[in-house]
Coordinates of C-alpha atoms and ligand atoms in Angstrom, one line a residue:
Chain A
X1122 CA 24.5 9.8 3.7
X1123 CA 27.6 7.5 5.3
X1124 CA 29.4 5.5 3.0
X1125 CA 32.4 3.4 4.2
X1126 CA 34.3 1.7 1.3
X1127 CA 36.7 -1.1 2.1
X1128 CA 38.2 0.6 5.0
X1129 CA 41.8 -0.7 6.6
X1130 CA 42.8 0.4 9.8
X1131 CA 46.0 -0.4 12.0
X1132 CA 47.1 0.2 15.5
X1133 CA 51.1 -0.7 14.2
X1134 CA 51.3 -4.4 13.4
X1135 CA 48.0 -5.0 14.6
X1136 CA 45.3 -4.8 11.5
X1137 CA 41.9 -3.8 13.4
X1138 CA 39.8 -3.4 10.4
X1139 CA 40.2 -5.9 7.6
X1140 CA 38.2 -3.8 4.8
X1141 CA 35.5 -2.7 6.2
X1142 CA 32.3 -1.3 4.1
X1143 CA 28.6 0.0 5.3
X1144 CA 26.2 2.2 4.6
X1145 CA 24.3 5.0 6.6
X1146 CA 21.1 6.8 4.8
X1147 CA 19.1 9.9 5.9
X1148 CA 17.1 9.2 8.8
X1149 CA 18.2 5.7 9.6
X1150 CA 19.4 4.1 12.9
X1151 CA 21.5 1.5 11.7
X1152 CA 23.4 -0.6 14.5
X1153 CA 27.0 -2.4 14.8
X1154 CA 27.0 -5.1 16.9
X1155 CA 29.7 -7.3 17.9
X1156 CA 31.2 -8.9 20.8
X1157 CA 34.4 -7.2 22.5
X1158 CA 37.4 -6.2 20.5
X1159 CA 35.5 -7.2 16.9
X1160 CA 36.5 -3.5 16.2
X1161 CA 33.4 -1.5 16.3
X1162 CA 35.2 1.3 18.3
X1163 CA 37.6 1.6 15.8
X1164 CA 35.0 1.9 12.6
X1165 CA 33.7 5.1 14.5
X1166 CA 37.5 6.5 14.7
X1167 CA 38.1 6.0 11.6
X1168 CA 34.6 8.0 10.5
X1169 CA 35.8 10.7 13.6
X1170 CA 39.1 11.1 12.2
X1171 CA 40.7 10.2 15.3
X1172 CA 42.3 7.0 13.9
X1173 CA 44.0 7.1 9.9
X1174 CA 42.8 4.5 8.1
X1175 CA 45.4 3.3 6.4
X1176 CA 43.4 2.4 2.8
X1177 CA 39.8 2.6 2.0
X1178 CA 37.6 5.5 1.8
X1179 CA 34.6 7.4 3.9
X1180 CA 31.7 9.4 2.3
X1181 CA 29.6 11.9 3.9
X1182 CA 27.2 13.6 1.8
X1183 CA 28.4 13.2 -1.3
X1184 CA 32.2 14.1 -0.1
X1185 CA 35.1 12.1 0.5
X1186 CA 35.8 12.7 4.3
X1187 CA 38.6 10.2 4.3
X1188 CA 41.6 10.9 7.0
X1189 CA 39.9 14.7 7.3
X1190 CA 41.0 16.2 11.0
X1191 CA 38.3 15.8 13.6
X1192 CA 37.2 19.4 13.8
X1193 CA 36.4 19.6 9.9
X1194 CA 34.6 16.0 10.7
X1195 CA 33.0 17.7 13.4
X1196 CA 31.9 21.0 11.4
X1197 CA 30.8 19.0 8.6
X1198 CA 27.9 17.7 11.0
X1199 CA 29.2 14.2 12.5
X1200 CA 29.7 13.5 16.1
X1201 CA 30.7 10.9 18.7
X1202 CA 29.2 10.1 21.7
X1203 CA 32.5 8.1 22.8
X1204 CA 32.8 4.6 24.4
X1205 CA 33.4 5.2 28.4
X1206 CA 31.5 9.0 28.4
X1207 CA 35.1 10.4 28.2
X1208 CA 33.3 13.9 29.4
X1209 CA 35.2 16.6 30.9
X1210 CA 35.3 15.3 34.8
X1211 CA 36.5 19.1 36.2
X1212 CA 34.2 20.8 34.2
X1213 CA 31.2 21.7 34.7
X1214 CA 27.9 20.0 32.4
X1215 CA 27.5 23.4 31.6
X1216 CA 30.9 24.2 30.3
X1217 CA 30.9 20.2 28.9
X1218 CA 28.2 21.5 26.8
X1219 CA 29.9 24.4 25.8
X1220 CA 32.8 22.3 24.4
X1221 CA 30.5 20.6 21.9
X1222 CA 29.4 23.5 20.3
X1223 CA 33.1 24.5 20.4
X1224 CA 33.3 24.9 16.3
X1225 CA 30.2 26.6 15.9
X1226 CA 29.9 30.7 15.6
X1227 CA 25.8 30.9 15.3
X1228 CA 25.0 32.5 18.7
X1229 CA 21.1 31.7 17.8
X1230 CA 21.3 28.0 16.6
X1231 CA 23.9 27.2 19.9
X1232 CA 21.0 28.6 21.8
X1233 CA 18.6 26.1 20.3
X1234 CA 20.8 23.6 20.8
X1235 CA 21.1 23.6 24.5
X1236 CA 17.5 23.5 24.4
X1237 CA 17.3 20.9 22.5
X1238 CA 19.3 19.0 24.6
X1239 CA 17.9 20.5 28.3
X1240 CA 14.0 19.1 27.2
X1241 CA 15.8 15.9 26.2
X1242 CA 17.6 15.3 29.3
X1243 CA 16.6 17.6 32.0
X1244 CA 18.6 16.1 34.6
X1245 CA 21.4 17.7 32.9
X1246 CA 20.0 21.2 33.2
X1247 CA 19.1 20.3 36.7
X1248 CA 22.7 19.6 37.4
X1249 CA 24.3 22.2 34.8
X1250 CA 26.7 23.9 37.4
X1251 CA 27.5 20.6 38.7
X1252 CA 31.4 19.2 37.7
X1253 CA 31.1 16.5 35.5
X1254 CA 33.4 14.0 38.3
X1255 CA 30.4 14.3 40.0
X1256 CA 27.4 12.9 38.2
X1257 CA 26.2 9.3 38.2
X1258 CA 27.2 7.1 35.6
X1259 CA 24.1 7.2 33.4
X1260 CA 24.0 10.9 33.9
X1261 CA 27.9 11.3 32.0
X1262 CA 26.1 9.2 29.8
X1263 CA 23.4 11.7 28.7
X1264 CA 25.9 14.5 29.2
X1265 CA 28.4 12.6 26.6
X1266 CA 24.8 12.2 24.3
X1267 CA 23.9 15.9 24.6
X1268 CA 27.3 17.0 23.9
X1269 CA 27.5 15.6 21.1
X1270 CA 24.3 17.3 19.8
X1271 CA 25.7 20.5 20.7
X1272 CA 27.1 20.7 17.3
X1273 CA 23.8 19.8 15.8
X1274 CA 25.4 16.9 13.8
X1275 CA 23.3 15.4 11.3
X1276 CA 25.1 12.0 11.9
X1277 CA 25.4 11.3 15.6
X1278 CA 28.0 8.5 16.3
X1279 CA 26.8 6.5 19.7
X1280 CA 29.8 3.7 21.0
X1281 CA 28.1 1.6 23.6
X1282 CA 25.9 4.3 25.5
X1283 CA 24.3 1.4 27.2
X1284 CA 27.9 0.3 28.6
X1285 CA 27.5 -0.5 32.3
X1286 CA 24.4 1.1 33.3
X1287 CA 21.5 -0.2 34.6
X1288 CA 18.7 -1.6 33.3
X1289 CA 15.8 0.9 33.7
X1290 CA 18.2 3.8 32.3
X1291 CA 19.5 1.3 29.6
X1292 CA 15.9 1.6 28.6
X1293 CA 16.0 5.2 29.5
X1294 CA 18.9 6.0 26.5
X1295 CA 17.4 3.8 24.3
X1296 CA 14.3 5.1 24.1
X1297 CA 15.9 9.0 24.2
X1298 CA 18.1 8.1 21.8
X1299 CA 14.8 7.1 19.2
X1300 CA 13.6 10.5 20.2
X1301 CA 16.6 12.2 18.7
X1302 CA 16.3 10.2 15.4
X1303 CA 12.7 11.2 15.4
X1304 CA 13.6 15.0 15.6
X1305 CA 15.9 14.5 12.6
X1306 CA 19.2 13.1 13.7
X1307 CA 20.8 10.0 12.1
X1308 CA 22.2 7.5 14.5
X1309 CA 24.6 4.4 14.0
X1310 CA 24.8 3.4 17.1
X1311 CA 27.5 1.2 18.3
X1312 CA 26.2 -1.6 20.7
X1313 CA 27.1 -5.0 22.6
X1314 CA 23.2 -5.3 23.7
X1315 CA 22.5 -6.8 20.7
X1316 CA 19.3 -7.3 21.4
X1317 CA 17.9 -3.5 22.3
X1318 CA 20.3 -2.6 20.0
X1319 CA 18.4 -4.3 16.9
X1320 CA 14.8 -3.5 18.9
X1321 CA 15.3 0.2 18.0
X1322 CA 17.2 0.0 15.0
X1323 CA 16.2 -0.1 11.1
X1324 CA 18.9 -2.1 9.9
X1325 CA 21.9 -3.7 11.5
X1326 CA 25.9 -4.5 10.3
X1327 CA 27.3 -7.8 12.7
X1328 CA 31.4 -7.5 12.9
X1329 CA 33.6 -10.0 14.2
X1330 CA 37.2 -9.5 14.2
X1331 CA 37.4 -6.5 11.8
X1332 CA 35.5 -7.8 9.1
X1333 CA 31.4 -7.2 8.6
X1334 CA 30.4 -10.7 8.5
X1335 CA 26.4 -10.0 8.1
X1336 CA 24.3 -7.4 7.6
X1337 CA 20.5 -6.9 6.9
X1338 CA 17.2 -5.6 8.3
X1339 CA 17.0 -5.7 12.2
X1340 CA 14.3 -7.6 12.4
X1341 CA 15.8 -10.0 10.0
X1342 CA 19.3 -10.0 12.2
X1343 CA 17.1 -10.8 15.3
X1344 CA 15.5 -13.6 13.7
X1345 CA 19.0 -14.8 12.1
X1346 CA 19.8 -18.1 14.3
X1347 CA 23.8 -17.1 14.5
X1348 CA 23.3 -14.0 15.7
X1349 CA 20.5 -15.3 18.2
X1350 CA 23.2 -17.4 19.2
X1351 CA 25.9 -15.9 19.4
X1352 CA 24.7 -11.6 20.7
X1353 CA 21.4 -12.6 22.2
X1354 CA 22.2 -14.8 25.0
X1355 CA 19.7 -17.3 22.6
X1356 CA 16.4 -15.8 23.8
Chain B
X157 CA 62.0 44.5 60.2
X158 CA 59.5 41.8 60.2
X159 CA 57.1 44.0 57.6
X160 CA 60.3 44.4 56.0
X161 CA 61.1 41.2 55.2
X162 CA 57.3 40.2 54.5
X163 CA 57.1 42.7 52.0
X164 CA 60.5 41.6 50.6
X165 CA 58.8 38.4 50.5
X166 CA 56.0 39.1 49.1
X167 CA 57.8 40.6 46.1
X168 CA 59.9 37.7 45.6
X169 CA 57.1 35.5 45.8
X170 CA 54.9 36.6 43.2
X171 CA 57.8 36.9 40.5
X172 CA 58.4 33.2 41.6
X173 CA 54.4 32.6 41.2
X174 CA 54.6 34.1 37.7
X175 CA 57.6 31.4 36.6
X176 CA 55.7 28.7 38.5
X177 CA 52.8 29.5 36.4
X178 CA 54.9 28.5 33.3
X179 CA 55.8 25.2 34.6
X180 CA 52.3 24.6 35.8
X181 CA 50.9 25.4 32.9
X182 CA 53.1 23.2 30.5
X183 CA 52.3 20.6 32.8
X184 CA 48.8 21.0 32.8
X185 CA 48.6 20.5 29.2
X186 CA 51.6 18.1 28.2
X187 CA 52.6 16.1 31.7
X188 CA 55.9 17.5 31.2
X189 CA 58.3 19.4 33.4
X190 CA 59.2 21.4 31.0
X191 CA 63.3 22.1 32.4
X192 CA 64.5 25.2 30.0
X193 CA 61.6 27.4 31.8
X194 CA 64.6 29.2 33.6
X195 CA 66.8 29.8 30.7
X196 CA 63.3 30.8 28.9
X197 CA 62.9 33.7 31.8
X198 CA 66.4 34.2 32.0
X199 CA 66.6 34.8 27.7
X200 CA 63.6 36.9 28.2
X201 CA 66.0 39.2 30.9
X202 CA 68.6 39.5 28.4
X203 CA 66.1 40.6 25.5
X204 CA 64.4 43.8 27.9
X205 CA 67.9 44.8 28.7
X206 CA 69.2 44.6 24.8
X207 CA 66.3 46.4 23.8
X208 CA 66.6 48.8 27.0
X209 CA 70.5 49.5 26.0
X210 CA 69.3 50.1 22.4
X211 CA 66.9 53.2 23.6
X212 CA 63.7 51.6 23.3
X213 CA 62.4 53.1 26.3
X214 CA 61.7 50.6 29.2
X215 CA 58.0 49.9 28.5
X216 CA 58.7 48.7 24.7
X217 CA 61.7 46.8 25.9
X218 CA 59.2 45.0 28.2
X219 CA 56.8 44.3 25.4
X220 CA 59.0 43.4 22.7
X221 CA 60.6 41.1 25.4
X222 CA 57.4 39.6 26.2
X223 CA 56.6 38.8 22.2
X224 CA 60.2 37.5 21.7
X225 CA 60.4 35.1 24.7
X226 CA 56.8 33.7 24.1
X227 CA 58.0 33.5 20.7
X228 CA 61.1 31.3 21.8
X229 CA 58.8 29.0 23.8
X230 CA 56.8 28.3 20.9
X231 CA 59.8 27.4 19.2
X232 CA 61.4 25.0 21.6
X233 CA 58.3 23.1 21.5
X234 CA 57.4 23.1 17.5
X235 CA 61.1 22.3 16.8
X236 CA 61.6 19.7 19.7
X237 CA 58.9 18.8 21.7
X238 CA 56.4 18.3 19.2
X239 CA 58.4 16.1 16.9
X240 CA 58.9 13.8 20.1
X241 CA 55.2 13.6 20.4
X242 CA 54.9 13.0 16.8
X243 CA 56.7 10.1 17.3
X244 CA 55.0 8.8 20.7
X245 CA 58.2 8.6 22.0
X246 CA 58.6 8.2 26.1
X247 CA 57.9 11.1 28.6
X248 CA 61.9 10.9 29.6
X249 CA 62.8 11.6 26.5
X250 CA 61.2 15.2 26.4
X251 CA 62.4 15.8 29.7
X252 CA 66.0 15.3 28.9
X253 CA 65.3 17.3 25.9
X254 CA 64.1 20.7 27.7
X255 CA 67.3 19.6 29.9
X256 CA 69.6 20.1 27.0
X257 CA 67.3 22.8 25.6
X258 CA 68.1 24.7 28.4
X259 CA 71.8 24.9 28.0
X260 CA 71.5 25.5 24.0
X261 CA 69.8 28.2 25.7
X262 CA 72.3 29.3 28.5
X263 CA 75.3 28.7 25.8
X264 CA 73.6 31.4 23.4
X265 CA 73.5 33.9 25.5
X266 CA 77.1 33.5 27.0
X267 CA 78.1 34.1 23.3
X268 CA 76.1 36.7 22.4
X269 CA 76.3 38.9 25.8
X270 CA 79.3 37.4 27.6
X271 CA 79.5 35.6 30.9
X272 CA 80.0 38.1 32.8
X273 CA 76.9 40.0 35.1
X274 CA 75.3 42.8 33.3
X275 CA 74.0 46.1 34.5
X276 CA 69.7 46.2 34.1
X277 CA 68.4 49.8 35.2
X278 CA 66.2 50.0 37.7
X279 CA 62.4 49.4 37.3
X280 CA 59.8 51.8 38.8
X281 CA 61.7 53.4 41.6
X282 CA 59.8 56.4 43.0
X283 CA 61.6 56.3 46.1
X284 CA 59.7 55.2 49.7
X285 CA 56.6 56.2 50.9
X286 CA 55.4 55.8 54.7
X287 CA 51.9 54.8 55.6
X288 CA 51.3 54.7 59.3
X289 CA 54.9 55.7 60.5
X290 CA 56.3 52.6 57.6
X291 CA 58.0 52.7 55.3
X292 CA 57.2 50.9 51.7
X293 CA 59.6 50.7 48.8
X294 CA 57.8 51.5 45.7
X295 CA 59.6 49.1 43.6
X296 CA 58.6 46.5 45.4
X297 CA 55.0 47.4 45.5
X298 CA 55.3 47.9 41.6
X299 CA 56.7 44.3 41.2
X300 CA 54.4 42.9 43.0
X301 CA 51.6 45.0 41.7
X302 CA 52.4 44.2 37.8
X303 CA 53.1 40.5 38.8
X304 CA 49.3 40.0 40.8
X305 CA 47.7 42.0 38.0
X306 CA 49.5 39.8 35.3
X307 CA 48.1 36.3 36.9
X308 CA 45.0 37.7 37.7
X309 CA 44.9 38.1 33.4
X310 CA 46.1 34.6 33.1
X311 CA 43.6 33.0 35.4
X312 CA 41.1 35.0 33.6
X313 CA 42.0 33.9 30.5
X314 CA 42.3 30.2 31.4
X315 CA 38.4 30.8 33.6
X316 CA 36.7 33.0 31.4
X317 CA 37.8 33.0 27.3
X318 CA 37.6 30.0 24.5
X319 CA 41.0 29.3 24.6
X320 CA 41.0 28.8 28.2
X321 CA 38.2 26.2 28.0
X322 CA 40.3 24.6 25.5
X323 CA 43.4 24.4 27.3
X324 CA 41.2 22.9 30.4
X325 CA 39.5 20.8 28.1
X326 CA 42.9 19.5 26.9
X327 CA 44.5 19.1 30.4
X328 CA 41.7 16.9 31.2
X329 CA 40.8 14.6 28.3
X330 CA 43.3 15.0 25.0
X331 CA 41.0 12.7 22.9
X332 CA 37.6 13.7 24.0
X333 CA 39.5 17.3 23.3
X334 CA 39.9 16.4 19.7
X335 CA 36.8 14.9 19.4
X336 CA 34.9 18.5 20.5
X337 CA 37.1 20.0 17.2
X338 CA 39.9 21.4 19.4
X339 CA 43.0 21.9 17.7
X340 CA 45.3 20.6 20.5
X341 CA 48.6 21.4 18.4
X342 CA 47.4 25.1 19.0
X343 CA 46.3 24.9 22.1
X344 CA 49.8 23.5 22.8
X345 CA 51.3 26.2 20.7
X346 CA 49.3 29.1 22.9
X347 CA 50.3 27.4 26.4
X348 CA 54.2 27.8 25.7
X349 CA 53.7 31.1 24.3
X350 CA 51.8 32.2 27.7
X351 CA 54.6 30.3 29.8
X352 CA 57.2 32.3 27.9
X353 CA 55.6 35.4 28.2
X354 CA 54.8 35.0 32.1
X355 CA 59.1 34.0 32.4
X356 CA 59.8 37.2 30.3
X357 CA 58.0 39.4 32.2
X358 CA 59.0 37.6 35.5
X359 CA 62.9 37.6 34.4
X360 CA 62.8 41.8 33.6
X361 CA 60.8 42.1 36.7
X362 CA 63.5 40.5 38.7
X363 CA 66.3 42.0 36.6
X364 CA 64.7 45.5 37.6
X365 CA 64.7 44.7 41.0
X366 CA 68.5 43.3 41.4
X367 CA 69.6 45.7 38.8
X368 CA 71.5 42.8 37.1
X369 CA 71.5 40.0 34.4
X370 CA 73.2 37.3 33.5
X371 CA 73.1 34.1 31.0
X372 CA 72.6 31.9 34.2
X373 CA 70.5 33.2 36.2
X374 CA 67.5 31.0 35.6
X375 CA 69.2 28.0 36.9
X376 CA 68.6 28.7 40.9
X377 CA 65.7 31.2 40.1
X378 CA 64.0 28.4 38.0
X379 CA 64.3 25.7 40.5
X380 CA 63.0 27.7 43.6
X381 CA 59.7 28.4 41.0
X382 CA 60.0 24.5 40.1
X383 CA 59.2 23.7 43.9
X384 CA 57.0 26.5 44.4
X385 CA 55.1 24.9 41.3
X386 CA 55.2 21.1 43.0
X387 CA 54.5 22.9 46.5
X388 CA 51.1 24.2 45.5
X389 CA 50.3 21.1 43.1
X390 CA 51.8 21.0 39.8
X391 CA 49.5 21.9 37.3
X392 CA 47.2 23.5 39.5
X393 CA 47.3 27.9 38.6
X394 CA 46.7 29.2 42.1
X395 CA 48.5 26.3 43.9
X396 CA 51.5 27.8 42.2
X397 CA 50.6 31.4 43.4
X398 CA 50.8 30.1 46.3
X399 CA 53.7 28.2 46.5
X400 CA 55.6 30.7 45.2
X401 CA 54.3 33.0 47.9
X402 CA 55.2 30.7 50.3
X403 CA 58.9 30.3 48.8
X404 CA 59.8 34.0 48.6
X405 CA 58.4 34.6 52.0
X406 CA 60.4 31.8 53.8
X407 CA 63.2 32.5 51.7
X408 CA 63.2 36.3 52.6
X409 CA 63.3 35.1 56.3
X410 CA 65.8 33.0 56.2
X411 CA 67.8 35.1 54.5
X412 CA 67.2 37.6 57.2
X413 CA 66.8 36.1 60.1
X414 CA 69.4 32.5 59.5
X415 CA 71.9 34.3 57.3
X416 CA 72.2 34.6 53.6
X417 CA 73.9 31.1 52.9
X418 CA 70.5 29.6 54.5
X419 CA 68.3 31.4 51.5
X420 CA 68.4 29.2 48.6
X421 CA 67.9 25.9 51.0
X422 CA 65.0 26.6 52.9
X423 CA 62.4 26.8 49.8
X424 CA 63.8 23.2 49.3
X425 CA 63.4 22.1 52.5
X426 CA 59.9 23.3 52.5
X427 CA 59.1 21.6 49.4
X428 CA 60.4 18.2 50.9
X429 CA 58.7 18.4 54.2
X430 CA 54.9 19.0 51.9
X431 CA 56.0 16.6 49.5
X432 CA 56.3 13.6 52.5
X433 CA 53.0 14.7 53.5
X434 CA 51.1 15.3 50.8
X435 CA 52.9 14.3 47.4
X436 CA 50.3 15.7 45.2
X437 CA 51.7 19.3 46.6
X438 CA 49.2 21.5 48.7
X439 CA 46.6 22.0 46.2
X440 CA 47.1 18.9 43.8
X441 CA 44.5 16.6 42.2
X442 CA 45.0 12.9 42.5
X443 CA 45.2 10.8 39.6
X444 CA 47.2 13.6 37.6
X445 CA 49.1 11.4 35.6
X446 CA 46.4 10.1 33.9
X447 CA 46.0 10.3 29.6
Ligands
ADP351 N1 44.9 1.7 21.1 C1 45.0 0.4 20.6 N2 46.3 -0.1 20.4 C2 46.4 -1.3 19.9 N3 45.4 -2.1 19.6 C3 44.1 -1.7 19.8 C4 43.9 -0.4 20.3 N4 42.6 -0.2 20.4 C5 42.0 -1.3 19.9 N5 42.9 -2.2 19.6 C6 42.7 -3.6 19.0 O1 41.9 -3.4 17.9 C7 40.9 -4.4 17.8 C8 39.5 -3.7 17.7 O2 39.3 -3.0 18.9 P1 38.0 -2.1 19.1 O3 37.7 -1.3 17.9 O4 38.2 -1.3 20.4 O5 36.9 -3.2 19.4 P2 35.4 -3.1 19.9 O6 35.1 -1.6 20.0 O7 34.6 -3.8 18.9 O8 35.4 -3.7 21.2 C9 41.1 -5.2 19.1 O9 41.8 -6.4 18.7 C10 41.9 -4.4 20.0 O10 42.7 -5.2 20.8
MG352 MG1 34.6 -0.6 21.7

């Protein structure tokens, strides 16, 4: 489905990605681990269109997406669920929601897609004339999840959703974020908790410092003593 | 005397509202104080009164005015601004830009229609009428009519349409923006058309009501809306409705009641005083400067 080939990508002088290549089929959750700064965060740019890579190429369905704007990225049925929530903090969830369906003309299948995402996370429709400012951190988190899936991607892009929550709602995404795959949605989820992150995943790509360094079933990666030792705090 | 001046005031105030709009908005979207806003409204003066001289009739002057000034905003920022943001250059460098900008703009006028003040016909004068033993000038109920009913479209607009969720999603979060598939270049694009619009029909407004143009006059007229814009919170549409209330009403009174040379100082004052206590303006979020 996602195909990156040998992808460079520079912030000026500063090469984050060192030719980078992975794959993504149908239906999979495959999961990028990697401690801080390895350049996970700016793999999903480069998919987003956000950042330029500067060689390489990206494949989505049998279509070269490489350096395409992030609304034709968007339209062609890939989303992020950024690093930090980055939602809307002066809007309401409501209107956040609104903004992810912002591409989309089909009245009926925005519709669905609200309710797709109010019986995931009801909290959110509980709170959907609330500004964004004011919700608890693991509740921008859902709201950053569900707004992405208001434009029904078939890819959904998730950078450390886990990122500074606590443990019972860590647990909480997690296992929300295997009901989305079940209902259809592709995930590569991006992920310092190595650990849940492989738990829930079918395969798994280990970066360090802009270059994939491993990469093979989850369960195998669990299993593999470097990564143990080096993302699982050797369990 | 007093509901004299207050309606005098009031007039003032909302055609300074609709030119603090434009520097509110601009900000909104780009952090920048965007400094050729008064030559914008005062170019969009001198295009109603060419089109007025040239028999258009005063209600096509105003429009054609309106599409020409918005267009000029649009222009300053796809042939300046947006270059600088191509090149992430530094904030001051777009500021001294619009600096310049506006003189390019000032100078071009002086050469087209002369230095000198120009006659502008009067708008919507029916005379006075009297409502309880009072009496109200028409024009200025007009002016201030047009002006309420044009920011009342604005904030609509900004509340209620696409666009206007885009432009607050851009104010807020450029990148997450991006990310939803907004184009932010247009959304850009539509804010400096709006801000040039809202100056045009400000400047004829104004124009109307002294009855005269000239290439300058946005200098003085474009820093009282530049406070009334940092009164109410920079950025923030009703704070600026407010501040410019606030300006035309206290420059109105002094005017009246301190003498004419106090008119043009007192809005300052004001603005210092608010700024010393509160220098996110009356209305102003924290953390603004943010992105
Ligand atoms: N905006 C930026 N400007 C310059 N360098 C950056 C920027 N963002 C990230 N980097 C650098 O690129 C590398 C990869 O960063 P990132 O993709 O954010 O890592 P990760 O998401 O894995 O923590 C790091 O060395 C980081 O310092
Ligand atoms: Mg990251």
């Amino acid at each position: 489905m996602l195909s990156i080939r040998n992808i460079n990508t520079h912030y000026g002088n500063i090469h984050a990605l060192k030719g980078i290549s992975l794959e993504v089929k149908q239906g999979e959750i495959v999961t990028l681990i990697g401690s801080n700064g390895a350049g996970k965060s700016t793999t999903l740019g480069s998919i987003t269109g956000l950042l330029k890579a500067t060689s390489g190429e990206v494949w989505f369905k049998g279509q070269n997406i490489t350096n395409a704007s992030p609304s034709e990225i968007v339209k062609m049925g890939i989303s992020l669920s950024p690093e930090g929530r980055e939602v809307f903090p002066a809007l309401t969830v409501e209107e956040n929601l609104q903004l992810g369906a912002f591409t989309r003309k089909d009245k009926k299948g925005i519709k669905e897609s609200y309710e797709r995402v109010y019986e995931l996370f009801p909290r959110l429709f509980e709170r959907k004339k609330q500004t964004a400012g004011t919700l608890s951190g693991g509740e921008q988190q859902m709201l950053a999840i569900g707004r992405a899936l208001m434009s029904s991607p078939q890819l959904l892009l998730l950078d450390e959703p886990s990122l500074g929550l606590a443990p019972n709602l860590v647990l909480m995404i997690f296992e929300l974020i295997q009901s989305i795959n079940k209902q259809g949605t592709t995930v590569l989820l991006v992920e310092q908790n190595a650990n849940m992150a492989l738990s829930i995943a079918n395969r798994g790509y280990v970066l360090e410092t802009g270059k994939v360094t491993l990469s093979d079933d989850a369960k195998a990666l669990s299993n593999n003593e470097s990564v143990r030792k080096a993302y699982l705090g050797h369990i | 005397m007093v509901l004299q001046q207050l309606s005098n005031g009031l007039t003032l105030g909302m055609v300074y509202a609709l030119i603090a709009v434009g520097y509110s908005l601009v900000f909104g979207i780009l952090r920048l104080v965007n400094f050729s806003h008064g030559s914008v409204y005062a170019f969009g003066a001198h295009m109603a009164m060419l089109f007025v001289s040239m028999q258009f009739g005063i209600i096509p002057a105003f429009i054609l005015s309106i599409v020409l000034t918005g267009i000029l905003g649009i222009a300053i920022d796809k042939m300046a601004l947006a270059p600088l943001r191509a090149k992430k250059s530094k904030g001051i460098a777009a500021l001294i830009t619009t600096i310049g900008i506006s003189y390019i703009i000032q100078n071009v006028l002086m050469i087209t229609f002369g230095s000198q003040t120009k006659f502008f016909p009067k708008l919507f004068d029916f005379g006075s009428i009297y409502i309880g033993g009072v009496a109200f000038n028409t024009t200025q109920i007009c002016i201030s009519g047009v002006s309420l009913m044009l920011l009342l479209i604005l904030s609509c607009v900004i509340r209620y349409t696409k666009v206007g969720l885009a432009m607050r999603a851009v104010e807020q979060n450029q990148k997450a923006a991006n990310l939803m598939g907004i184009d932010v270049n247009f959304v850009v694009t539509f804010t400096f058309f709006l801000g040039g619009a809202s100056a045009a029909i400000a400047g004829t407004l104004i124009s109307g009501y002294y009855q005269i143009v000239y290439p300058n006059m946005g200098f003085v007229a474009g820093l009282k809306a530049f406070s009334a814009a940092v009164l109410g919170g920079i950025g923030v549409l009703y704070g600026s409705i407010f501040g410019g209330l606030v300006v035309g009403i206290s420059e109105s009174f002094a005017a009246a009641y301190l003498g004419g040379s106090y008119r043009d100082a007192v809005a300052f004052l004001i603005l210092i005083i608010v700024l010393l206590i509160k220098p996110t303006g009356l209305f102003g979020k924290k953390g603004i400067t943010k992105v």
